[in-house]
CSV table of C-alpha atoms in Angstrom, one decimal:
chain,number,residue,atom,x,y,z
A,11,MET,CA,-29.6,46.3,55.2
A,12,SER,CA,-33.0,47.1,56.5
A,13,GLU,CA,-36.2,46.9,54.4
A,14,ASN,CA,-36.4,50.6,54.1
A,15,LEU,CA,-33.2,51.4,53.7
A,16,THR,CA,-33.4,48.1,50.7
A,17,SER,CA,-36.9,50.5,49.1
A,18,LEU,CA,-34.9,53.6,50.1
A,19,ALA,CA,-31.4,51.5,47.9
A,20,TYR,CA,-34.5,50.4,44.7
A,21,LEU,CA,-35.9,54.4,45.0
A,22,ALA,CA,-33.2,56.4,44.0
A,23,ALA,CA,-32.2,53.2,41.2
A,24,ALA,CA,-35.8,54.2,39.9
A,25,VAL,CA,-35.1,57.6,40.3
A,26,LEU,CA,-31.8,57.0,38.3
A,27,PHE,CA,-34.0,55.1,35.5
A,28,ILE,CA,-36.6,58.0,35.1
A,29,LEU,CA,-32.4,60.5,34.8
A,30,ALA,CA,-31.5,57.5,32.1
A,31,LEU,CA,-34.4,57.6,29.9
A,32,ARG,CA,-34.2,61.4,29.2
A,33,GLY,CA,-30.6,61.6,28.5
A,34,LEU,CA,-30.8,58.5,26.2
A,35,SER,CA,-33.7,60.8,25.0
A,36,HIS,CA,-31.2,63.0,22.6
A,37,PRO,CA,-27.4,62.1,21.0
A,38,GLU,CA,-25.7,65.0,23.4
A,39,THR,CA,-27.1,63.5,27.0
A,40,ALA,CA,-27.1,59.9,25.2
A,41,ARG,CA,-23.3,59.0,27.0
A,42,ARG,CA,-24.9,60.3,30.1
A,43,GLY,CA,-28.4,58.3,30.4
A,44,ASN,CA,-26.7,54.7,29.8
A,45,LEU,CA,-24.2,56.4,33.0
A,46,PHE,CA,-27.1,56.7,35.2
A,47,GLY,CA,-28.5,53.7,33.7
A,48,ILE,CA,-25.7,51.5,34.8
A,49,ALA,CA,-25.8,53.6,37.9
A,50,GLY,CA,-28.8,53.1,38.4
A,51,MET,CA,-28.6,49.4,38.1
A,52,ALA,CA,-25.5,48.4,40.1
A,53,ILE,CA,-27.8,50.1,42.9
A,54,ALA,CA,-30.6,48.1,42.5
A,55,LEU,CA,-28.2,45.1,42.0
A,56,LEU,CA,-26.9,45.8,45.2
A,57,ALA,CA,-29.9,46.7,47.6
A,58,THR,CA,-31.0,43.5,46.2
A,59,ALA,CA,-27.9,41.6,46.8
A,60,ALA,CA,-27.6,43.1,50.4
A,61,HIS,CA,-31.8,42.8,50.8
A,62,PRO,CA,-32.6,40.8,54.4
A,63,GLY,CA,-33.3,37.6,54.9
A,64,MET,CA,-30.8,36.7,52.2
A,65,SER,CA,-28.7,33.5,52.0
A,66,LEU,CA,-24.8,32.6,51.8
A,67,GLY,CA,-25.7,30.8,49.0
A,68,GLY,CA,-28.1,33.5,47.7
A,69,PHE,CA,-25.6,36.0,47.4
A,70,GLY,CA,-23.4,33.8,46.5
A,71,LEU,CA,-25.7,33.0,43.6
A,72,ILE,CA,-25.9,35.7,42.9
A,73,VAL,CA,-22.3,37.3,42.8
A,74,LEU,CA,-21.0,34.0,39.8
A,75,GLY,CA,-24.6,35.5,38.3
A,76,LEU,CA,-22.6,38.4,37.6
A,77,ILE,CA,-19.4,37.4,37.3
A,78,ILE,CA,-20.5,35.0,34.0
A,79,GLY,CA,-23.2,37.1,33.3
A,80,GLY,CA,-20.3,40.3,32.8
A,81,ALA,CA,-17.8,38.7,30.7
A,82,VAL,CA,-20.2,37.2,28.4
A,83,GLY,CA,-21.5,41.1,29.2
A,84,ALA,CA,-18.0,42.0,28.2
A,85,VAL,CA,-17.3,40.5,26.0
A,86,VAL,CA,-20.4,40.8,23.2
A,87,ALA,CA,-20.2,44.2,23.6
A,88,LEU,CA,-16.3,44.2,22.3
A,89,ARG,CA,-17.2,42.7,19.1
A,90,ILE,CA,-20.6,43.1,18.3
A,91,SER,CA,-20.0,45.6,15.2
A,92,MET,CA,-22.4,48.2,15.0
A,93,THR,CA,-24.4,46.8,12.3
A,94,ALA,CA,-25.3,43.3,14.3
A,95,LEU,CA,-26.9,46.3,17.1
A,96,PRO,CA,-30.2,45.1,15.9
A,97,GLN,CA,-30.4,41.7,16.6
A,98,LEU,CA,-28.3,42.5,19.7
A,99,VAL,CA,-31.2,44.0,20.8
A,100,ALA,CA,-33.5,41.4,19.3
A,101,ALA,CA,-31.9,38.7,21.4
A,102,PHE,CA,-31.4,41.0,24.6
A,103,HIS,CA,-34.9,41.3,25.1
A,104,SER,CA,-36.0,37.2,24.6
A,105,LEU,CA,-33.5,37.1,27.7
A,106,VAL,CA,-35.8,39.8,29.5
A,107,GLY,CA,-38.6,37.5,27.7
A,108,LEU,CA,-37.1,34.0,29.7
A,109,ALA,CA,-36.4,35.0,32.9
A,110,ALA,CA,-39.7,35.8,33.1
A,111,VAL,CA,-40.6,32.7,32.9
A,112,PHE,CA,-38.2,31.2,34.7
A,113,VAL,CA,-39.2,33.3,37.8
A,114,ALA,CA,-42.3,32.9,37.3
A,115,ALA,CA,-42.3,29.5,37.5
A,116,ALA,CA,-40.1,29.6,41.1
A,117,ALA,CA,-43.3,31.9,42.6
A,118,LEU,CA,-45.6,29.0,42.0
A,119,ASN,CA,-42.4,26.6,43.2
A,120,ALA,CA,-41.4,29.3,46.7
A,121,PRO,CA,-44.4,31.3,47.3
A,122,GLU,CA,-43.6,31.5,50.3
A,123,ALA,CA,-39.9,32.6,49.8
A,124,PHE,CA,-41.8,35.4,47.9
A,125,GLY,CA,-44.4,36.3,50.8
A,126,ILE,CA,-47.4,35.8,47.8
A,127,GLY,CA,-48.3,32.5,50.3
A,128,THR,CA,-47.9,28.7,50.1
A,129,PRO,CA,-48.0,26.6,47.2
A,130,GLY,CA,-51.8,25.9,46.3
A,131,ALA,CA,-52.6,29.1,49.1
A,132,ILE,CA,-51.1,31.7,46.9
A,133,HIS,CA,-53.0,35.2,47.4
A,134,LEU,CA,-55.6,35.4,44.0
A,135,GLU,CA,-53.4,39.3,42.7
A,136,SER,CA,-50.1,37.0,42.7
A,137,LEU,CA,-51.7,34.5,40.9
A,138,VAL,CA,-53.3,36.7,38.5
A,139,GLU,CA,-49.6,39.0,37.4
A,140,MET,CA,-47.8,36.2,37.8
A,141,SER,CA,-49.6,34.6,34.5
A,142,LEU,CA,-49.1,37.9,33.0
A,143,GLY,CA,-46.8,39.0,33.1
A,144,LEU,CA,-45.4,34.5,32.5
A,145,ALA,CA,-47.3,35.0,29.4
A,146,ILE,CA,-45.9,38.1,28.1
A,147,GLY,CA,-42.5,37.2,29.1
A,148,ALA,CA,-42.9,33.5,26.3
A,149,ILE,CA,-43.8,35.7,23.9
A,150,THR,CA,-41.5,38.2,24.4
A,151,PHE,CA,-38.4,35.1,24.1
A,152,THR,CA,-39.8,33.1,21.0
A,153,GLY,CA,-40.9,36.2,19.4
A,154,SER,CA,-37.6,37.7,20.0
A,155,LEU,CA,-35.3,34.9,18.8
A,156,ILE,CA,-37.8,35.7,15.8
A,157,ALA,CA,-37.1,39.1,14.8
A,158,PHE,CA,-33.1,38.1,15.4
A,159,ALA,CA,-32.8,35.5,12.7
A,160,LYS,CA,-34.6,37.5,10.3
A,161,LEU,CA,-32.1,40.4,11.7
A,162,GLN,CA,-29.1,38.2,10.8
A,163,ALA,CA,-30.7,36.3,7.9
A,164,LEU,CA,-31.2,33.2,9.9
A,165,MET,CA,-34.5,33.1,7.9
A,166,SER,CA,-35.8,35.3,5.3
A,167,GLY,CA,-37.0,38.6,5.8
A,168,ALA,CA,-39.8,38.5,4.6
A,169,PRO,CA,-43.2,37.9,5.7
A,170,ILE,CA,-43.6,33.7,5.8
A,171,ILE,CA,-48.2,33.6,5.3
A,172,TYR,CA,-49.8,31.0,5.9
A,173,ARG,CA,-53.1,29.9,5.3
A,174,PHE,CA,-56.0,30.6,8.6
A,175,GLN,CA,-53.6,33.1,10.4
A,176,HIS,CA,-55.4,35.5,11.4
A,177,GLN,CA,-58.0,33.1,13.0
A,178,ILE,CA,-55.2,30.1,14.2
A,179,ASN,CA,-53.3,33.6,16.4
A,180,LEU,CA,-57.2,35.3,17.5
A,181,GLY,CA,-57.8,31.8,18.6
A,182,LEU,CA,-54.3,30.5,20.3
A,183,GLY,CA,-55.1,35.0,22.0
A,184,ILE,CA,-58.9,33.9,23.4
A,185,LEU,CA,-57.1,30.2,24.6
A,186,LEU,CA,-54.0,31.4,26.1
A,187,ALA,CA,-57.5,33.9,28.2
A,188,LEU,CA,-59.0,30.9,29.1
A,189,LEU,CA,-56.5,29.6,30.5
A,190,ILE,CA,-54.5,32.2,32.4
A,191,ILE,CA,-58.6,33.4,34.2
A,192,GLY,CA,-58.6,29.1,35.1
A,193,PHE,CA,-55.0,29.3,36.4
A,194,VAL,CA,-55.8,31.7,38.5
A,195,ALA,CA,-59.3,30.3,39.8
A,196,SER,CA,-57.2,26.9,40.3
A,197,GLY,CA,-55.8,28.3,42.8
A,198,GLY,CA,-52.3,27.8,40.9
A,199,SER,CA,-52.9,24.8,38.8
A,200,GLN,CA,-49.4,23.1,38.0
A,201,VAL,CA,-50.5,21.3,34.8
A,202,LEU,CA,-52.0,24.7,33.7
A,203,PHE,CA,-49.5,26.9,34.1
A,204,TRP,CA,-46.8,25.3,31.8
A,205,LEU,CA,-50.4,24.6,29.7
A,206,ILE,CA,-49.3,28.9,29.5
A,207,ALA,CA,-46.0,29.2,29.2
A,208,LEU,CA,-46.4,26.9,25.9
A,209,LEU,CA,-48.8,28.6,24.0
A,210,SER,CA,-47.0,31.7,24.4
A,211,LEU,CA,-44.2,30.4,23.3
A,212,ALA,CA,-46.1,29.3,20.0
A,213,LEU,CA,-48.2,32.0,19.9
A,214,GLY,CA,-44.5,34.7,19.9
A,215,PHE,CA,-42.9,32.7,17.0
A,216,LEU,CA,-46.5,32.3,15.3
A,217,ILE,CA,-47.4,36.9,16.0
A,218,ILE,CA,-43.8,37.7,15.0
A,219,ILE,CA,-43.2,35.5,12.1
A,220,PRO,CA,-45.4,36.8,9.2
A,221,ILE,CA,-44.0,40.2,10.7
A,222,GLY,CA,-41.6,41.6,7.1
A,223,GLY,CA,-38.3,43.3,7.2
A,224,ALA,CA,-39.5,46.9,7.5
A,225,ASP,CA,-41.2,46.3,9.7
A,226,MET,CA,-38.4,45.3,12.2
A,227,PRO,CA,-38.1,48.7,13.6
A,228,VAL,CA,-41.7,48.5,15.5
A,229,VAL,CA,-41.0,45.2,15.9
A,230,ILE,CA,-37.5,45.8,17.4
A,231,SER,CA,-39.9,48.9,19.9
A,232,MET,CA,-42.4,46.4,20.5
A,233,LEU,CA,-40.7,43.9,21.4
A,234,ASN,CA,-39.0,46.3,24.0
A,235,SER,CA,-42.0,47.1,25.7
A,236,TYR,CA,-43.2,43.4,25.9
A,237,SER,CA,-39.9,43.1,28.4
A,238,GLY,CA,-40.5,46.0,30.0
A,239,TRP,CA,-44.0,44.1,31.2
A,240,ALA,CA,-43.0,41.8,31.4
A,241,ALA,CA,-40.7,42.8,34.2
A,242,CYS,CA,-43.1,45.0,35.4
A,243,GLY,CA,-45.7,42.1,35.8
A,244,ILE,CA,-43.3,40.2,37.9
A,245,GLY,CA,-42.2,42.4,39.7
A,246,PHE,CA,-45.8,42.4,41.2
A,247,THR,CA,-45.8,38.7,42.3
A,248,ILE,CA,-42.6,38.8,43.9
A,249,GLN,CA,-43.6,42.5,45.7
A,250,ASN,CA,-39.9,44.3,44.2
A,251,LEU,CA,-40.0,48.3,43.4
A,252,ALA,CA,-37.4,48.3,41.1
A,253,LEU,CA,-38.6,45.7,38.7
A,254,ILE,CA,-42.0,47.5,39.2
A,255,VAL,CA,-40.7,50.9,38.2
A,256,THR,CA,-38.3,49.7,36.0
A,257,GLY,CA,-40.5,47.3,33.5
A,258,ALA,CA,-43.3,50.2,33.8
A,259,LEU,CA,-40.4,52.5,32.5
A,260,VAL,CA,-39.2,50.1,29.5
A,261,GLY,CA,-42.7,49.2,28.5
A,262,ALA,CA,-44.0,52.2,28.5
A,263,SER,CA,-40.8,53.8,26.5
A,264,GLY,CA,-41.6,51.5,24.1
A,265,ALA,CA,-44.5,51.6,23.6
A,266,ILE,CA,-44.3,55.3,23.4
A,267,LEU,CA,-41.9,54.2,20.6
A,268,SER,CA,-44.3,51.7,19.2
A,269,TYR,CA,-46.2,54.9,18.1
A,270,ILE,CA,-43.5,56.3,17.0
A,271,MET,CA,-42.3,54.0,14.7
A,272,CYS,CA,-45.6,53.1,13.1
A,273,LYS,CA,-46.7,57.3,12.6
A,274,GLY,CA,-43.0,57.1,10.8
A,275,MET,CA,-44.3,54.6,8.4
A,276,ASN,CA,-48.1,56.0,8.6
A,277,ARG,CA,-49.4,52.6,9.5
A,278,SER,CA,-51.0,51.4,13.0
A,279,ILE,CA,-50.6,48.3,15.0
A,280,ILE,CA,-52.2,46.2,14.5
A,281,ASN,CA,-51.0,46.9,10.9
A,282,VAL,CA,-47.3,45.9,12.1
A,283,LEU,CA,-48.7,42.6,13.2
A,284,LEU,CA,-50.9,41.5,10.7
A,285,GLY,CA,-47.6,41.5,9.1
A,286,GLY,CA,-47.7,40.8,4.9
A,287,PHE,CA,-45.5,44.8,4.9
A,288,GLY,CA,-41.2,43.7,3.4
A,289,ALA,CA,-42.0,40.8,1.1
A,290,GLU,CA,-38.5,40.3,-0.7
A,291,THR,CA,-38.0,40.1,-4.4
A,292,ALA,CA,-35.2,42.1,-7.0
A,293,THR,CA,-34.8,43.7,-9.4
A,294,GLY,CA,-32.1,44.6,-12.6
A,295,ALA,CA,-28.3,45.6,-11.4
A,296,GLY,CA,-28.2,49.0,-13.2
A,297,GLY,CA,-29.6,49.8,-17.6
A,298,ALA,CA,-32.9,50.3,-18.6
A,299,VAL,CA,-35.6,48.8,-17.2
A,300,GLY,CA,-38.3,47.9,-18.9
A,301,ASP,CA,-38.5,51.4,-20.8
A,302,LYS,CA,-37.2,53.6,-17.6
A,303,VAL,CA,-33.5,54.3,-18.3
A,304,VAL,CA,-30.9,54.8,-15.3
A,305,LYS,CA,-28.4,57.5,-15.8
A,306,SER,CA,-25.2,56.0,-13.6
A,307,GLY,CA,-21.5,58.3,-13.2
A,308,ALA,CA,-18.5,57.8,-11.3
A,309,PRO,CA,-17.2,59.4,-8.3
A,310,GLU,CA,-15.5,61.4,-10.2
A,311,ASP,CA,-18.3,63.2,-11.7
A,312,ALA,CA,-19.8,62.6,-7.9
A,313,ALA,CA,-16.8,64.9,-6.6
A,314,PHE,CA,-17.8,67.5,-9.3
A,315,ILE,CA,-20.4,68.1,-8.2
A,316,LEU,CA,-20.6,67.6,-5.0
A,317,LYS,CA,-17.5,70.2,-5.2
A,318,ASN,CA,-19.3,72.9,-7.0
A,319,ALA,CA,-22.4,72.8,-4.1
A,320,SER,CA,-23.6,75.4,-2.1
A,321,LYS,CA,-24.8,73.1,0.7
A,322,VAL,CA,-25.4,69.1,0.4
A,323,ILE,CA,-27.4,67.5,2.4
A,324,ILE,CA,-26.4,63.7,3.8
A,325,VAL,CA,-29.5,60.7,3.5
A,326,PRO,CA,-28.0,56.9,5.7
A,327,GLY,CA,-29.3,54.7,5.7
A,328,TYR,CA,-29.0,50.7,6.4
A,329,GLY,CA,-27.2,50.9,3.8
A,330,MET,CA,-24.3,53.0,5.1
A,331,ALA,CA,-24.5,50.9,8.2
A,332,VAL,CA,-23.8,47.4,6.2
A,333,ALA,CA,-20.7,49.2,4.7
A,334,GLN,CA,-19.8,50.5,7.8
A,335,ALA,CA,-19.4,53.6,5.6
A,336,GLN,CA,-20.2,56.2,8.5
A,337,HIS,CA,-16.2,57.5,9.1
A,338,ALA,CA,-16.0,57.8,5.8
A,339,VAL,CA,-19.0,59.9,5.0
A,340,ARG,CA,-17.9,62.0,8.0
A,341,GLU,CA,-14.6,62.6,5.9
A,342,MET,CA,-16.3,63.0,3.1
A,343,ALA,CA,-18.7,65.6,4.9
A,344,ASP,CA,-15.2,67.8,6.9
A,345,VAL,CA,-13.9,68.4,2.9
A,346,LEU,CA,-16.9,69.4,2.0
A,347,LYS,CA,-17.4,72.2,4.2
A,348,SER,CA,-13.6,72.9,4.8
A,349,GLU,CA,-14.5,74.6,0.4
A,350,GLY,CA,-17.4,76.0,2.2
A,351,VAL,CA,-20.1,73.9,1.6
A,352,GLU,CA,-22.7,73.7,4.1
A,353,VAL,CA,-23.0,69.9,5.2
A,354,LYS,CA,-26.6,69.3,7.7
A,355,TYR,CA,-28.3,65.1,8.0
A,356,ALA,CA,-31.3,64.5,7.4
A,357,ILE,CA,-32.5,60.9,9.3
A,358,HIS,CA,-36.0,59.1,9.0
A,359,PRO,CA,-37.5,57.8,12.1
A,360,VAL,CA,-36.9,53.8,10.3
A,361,ALA,CA,-34.3,54.8,8.8
A,362,GLY,CA,-31.9,51.2,9.9
A,363,ARG,CA,-33.2,48.8,11.2
A,364,MET,CA,-33.8,49.2,15.2
A,365,PRO,CA,-34.7,53.1,16.0
A,366,GLY,CA,-32.7,55.7,16.9
A,367,HIS,CA,-30.0,53.2,14.7
A,368,MET,CA,-28.9,55.9,11.9
A,369,ASN,CA,-28.7,58.5,14.1
A,370,VAL,CA,-25.7,55.5,17.3
A,371,LEU,CA,-23.7,55.2,13.8
A,372,LEU,CA,-23.1,58.9,13.2
A,373,ALA,CA,-22.0,59.6,16.7
A,374,GLU,CA,-19.8,57.1,16.0
A,375,ALA,CA,-17.9,58.7,12.8
A,376,ASN,CA,-18.3,62.1,15.5
A,377,VAL,CA,-19.9,63.7,13.0
A,378,PRO,CA,-21.5,67.1,14.7
A,379,TYR,CA,-25.1,66.7,16.4
A,380,ASP,CA,-26.2,70.2,15.2
A,381,GLU,CA,-25.9,68.6,11.7
A,382,VAL,CA,-27.8,66.4,12.7
A,383,PHE,CA,-32.1,66.4,11.7
A,384,GLU,CA,-35.1,64.8,11.7
A,385,LEU,CA,-37.5,64.5,8.6
A,386,GLU,CA,-39.3,66.9,10.4
A,387,GLU,CA,-36.4,69.6,10.1
A,388,ILE,CA,-35.3,69.3,7.4
A,389,ASN,CA,-37.4,69.0,5.2
A,390,ASN,CA,-38.5,71.5,3.6
A,391,GLU,CA,-34.7,71.7,3.4
A,392,PHE,CA,-34.4,70.4,0.0
A,393,SER,CA,-36.0,72.4,-2.4
A,394,THR,CA,-33.2,74.3,-0.9
A,395,ALA,CA,-30.3,71.9,-1.8
A,396,ASP,CA,-28.2,71.9,-4.1
A,397,VAL,CA,-27.5,67.8,-3.5
A,398,ALA,CA,-29.5,65.7,-1.7
A,399,TYR,CA,-26.4,62.6,-1.4
A,400,VAL,CA,-28.4,59.5,-0.1
A,401,ILE,CA,-26.2,56.5,0.6
A,402,GLY,CA,-27.7,53.4,1.2
A,403,ALA,CA,-31.7,54.4,2.3
A,404,ASN,CA,-34.2,53.7,0.0
A,405,ASP,CA,-38.2,53.4,1.0
A,406,VAL,CA,-37.4,56.0,2.7
A,407,THR,CA,-37.0,58.2,0.0
A,408,ASN,CA,-39.1,57.1,-2.6
A,409,PRO,CA,-42.1,58.7,-4.7
A,410,ALA,CA,-44.4,56.8,-4.8
A,411,ALA,CA,-45.8,57.1,-0.8
A,412,LYS,CA,-46.3,59.8,-2.3
A,413,THR,CA,-47.6,59.5,-5.8
A,414,ASP,CA,-48.5,56.1,-5.6
A,415,PRO,CA,-51.9,54.4,-3.8
A,416,ARG,CA,-52.3,51.2,-4.8
A,417,SER,CA,-48.2,50.7,-2.8
A,418,PRO,CA,-47.5,48.9,-0.3
A,419,ILE,CA,-45.9,52.5,1.8
A,420,TYR,CA,-48.1,54.7,0.4
A,421,GLY,CA,-49.2,57.5,3.0
A,422,MET,CA,-46.0,57.2,4.5
A,423,PRO,CA,-43.9,60.2,5.7
A,424,ILE,CA,-40.7,60.2,3.1
A,425,LEU,CA,-37.5,62.1,3.4
A,426,GLU,CA,-38.0,64.5,0.0
A,427,VAL,CA,-34.3,64.2,-1.4
A,428,GLU,CA,-36.3,64.2,-5.4
A,429,LYS,CA,-36.2,68.1,-4.8
A,430,ALA,CA,-32.6,69.1,-4.7
A,431,LYS,CA,-31.4,69.9,-7.1
A,432,THR,CA,-29.5,67.3,-7.9
A,433,VAL,CA,-30.0,63.8,-5.9
A,434,LEU,CA,-25.7,60.9,-6.3
A,435,PHE,CA,-27.7,57.7,-5.2
A,436,VAL,CA,-25.1,55.5,-3.4
A,437,LYS,CA,-26.3,51.4,-4.0
A,438,ARG,CA,-25.2,48.1,-4.9
A,439,SER,CA,-28.2,47.4,-7.2
A,440,LEU,CA,-31.7,48.9,-8.7
A,441,ALA,CA,-32.7,45.6,-6.2
A,442,PRO,CA,-36.0,47.4,-3.8
A,443,GLY,CA,-35.8,48.3,-0.1
A,444,TYR,CA,-37.4,46.0,2.6
A,445,ALA,CA,-40.8,46.9,1.4
A,446,GLY,CA,-40.3,44.8,-1.4
A,447,ILE,CA,-40.9,47.2,-4.5
A,448,ASP,CA,-39.1,49.9,-6.2
A,449,ASN,CA,-38.2,53.3,-5.8
A,450,GLU,CA,-39.5,55.3,-9.1
A,451,LEU,CA,-37.0,57.5,-7.3
A,452,PHE,CA,-33.9,55.5,-9.1
A,453,TYR,CA,-34.8,56.9,-13.0
A,454,HIS,CA,-35.4,60.9,-11.8
A,455,ASP,CA,-34.0,62.8,-14.8
A,456,ASN,CA,-32.5,64.7,-11.6
A,457,THR,CA,-30.9,61.4,-9.7
A,458,MET,CA,-27.0,59.7,-10.8
A,459,MET,CA,-27.3,56.5,-9.7
A,460,LEU,CA,-23.3,56.1,-8.2
A,461,PHE,CA,-24.0,52.1,-8.5
A,462,GLY,CA,-21.1,50.3,-5.8
A,463,ASP,CA,-19.9,49.2,-1.8
A,464,ALA,CA,-21.3,52.2,0.3
A,465,LYS,CA,-18.2,52.9,2.3
A,466,LYS,CA,-15.3,52.5,-1.5
A,467,VAL,CA,-18.1,54.7,-3.3
A,468,THR,CA,-17.9,57.6,-0.4
A,469,GLU,CA,-13.7,57.1,0.1
A,470,GLU,CA,-13.2,57.1,-4.0
A,471,ILE,CA,-15.5,60.3,-3.7
A,472,VAL,CA,-13.1,61.6,-0.9
A,473,GLN,CA,-10.0,61.7,-2.2
A,474,ALA,CA,-11.6,63.1,-5.9
A,475,LEU,CA,-12.1,65.9,-3.9
A,476,GLY,CA,-8.6,66.3,-2.8
A,477,ARG,CA,-7.3,66.1,-6.3
């Protein structure tokens, strides 16, 4: 394949990636978007394998990599549960970052293979791109590993705070910038290259470890952006059009998504990076808490209330994901709709552990897309709803975000479920969410707590509805 044909193939792949992003912007077109992305990646891989000058050994390594990577990917895809998607995404981000580090090392040691000069005489612009791709890739690698460990409960999801953390991170950031300048000025020093790598690995660890579980949706989208920019930087280094375009698309879309997540939490990205949001605490499991009284009920009570409602809004959260209750929820909704009840679903931008987590779960349960609404679309309907069925959502329904200026979530847009005539709140206990604060909604007069596993409780409600 000639250079022109390779460039044309990469351009076609880039167009397909853009169409994939467009498709993934809405649940109804997400499957088609995935197919576009797969097709684009297939074209990019074939074009790379058929690139002019590709040796037989190089082609063999590509094929071997495809076989090994494809086998691992297939096994993971078949075994991974929907609740583990956030940590899977974090793990994928770490691999993208590590790949950027490896490609940068290859470009430094064999620059002539990439047409960027010779050892000791690498082009200036390539050194800049290489060092930036290396730094961002290394930060993405260790940062994503910490995010994975927090999401997988291999370490505490609470912020890990230490003295002078901000001063240390600032100092390391300045040192990293100086090392990059020194690396470029030296023409590509091996010592400075690996110092940049080690310092960036440490910085990725230190940046993410103080961030609490409540901020994980933002962290995931932010690391997604990092991985894209790392790939883009390396694409410039090795003069690969597909990497440049794809990396820029991922980097830009991840940055936009991070902004949307931060807006959904009323926080700035700087505020997230400073950490401290999401401490873990615990409270009792039911009954009275101090002078607060909780009204709890049984699934039969909830079924009676739901059966006599004319409009029900279901609010899913991470608790639904953990219990794998999405199919039971859809079954409950189907029963209610057969009785003439209007049913809608309300999704908060940061419900779950990653952007779009709840949408994916509901889509898996074949919930009609036209019944699922985002916060801005449905918030004004809670006042007209007879029942708000909150299943596993916590911080995103906490009225303290509007009423308590001292609350760490004050100012965060929430789903105003408290305006419904009755709130049925399915939760294992009164333990706080990832923000580490009590939810005053538990103690409202119009709230009935349904303590227990979300799937079991919902299934018992379905059984009671059928009697």
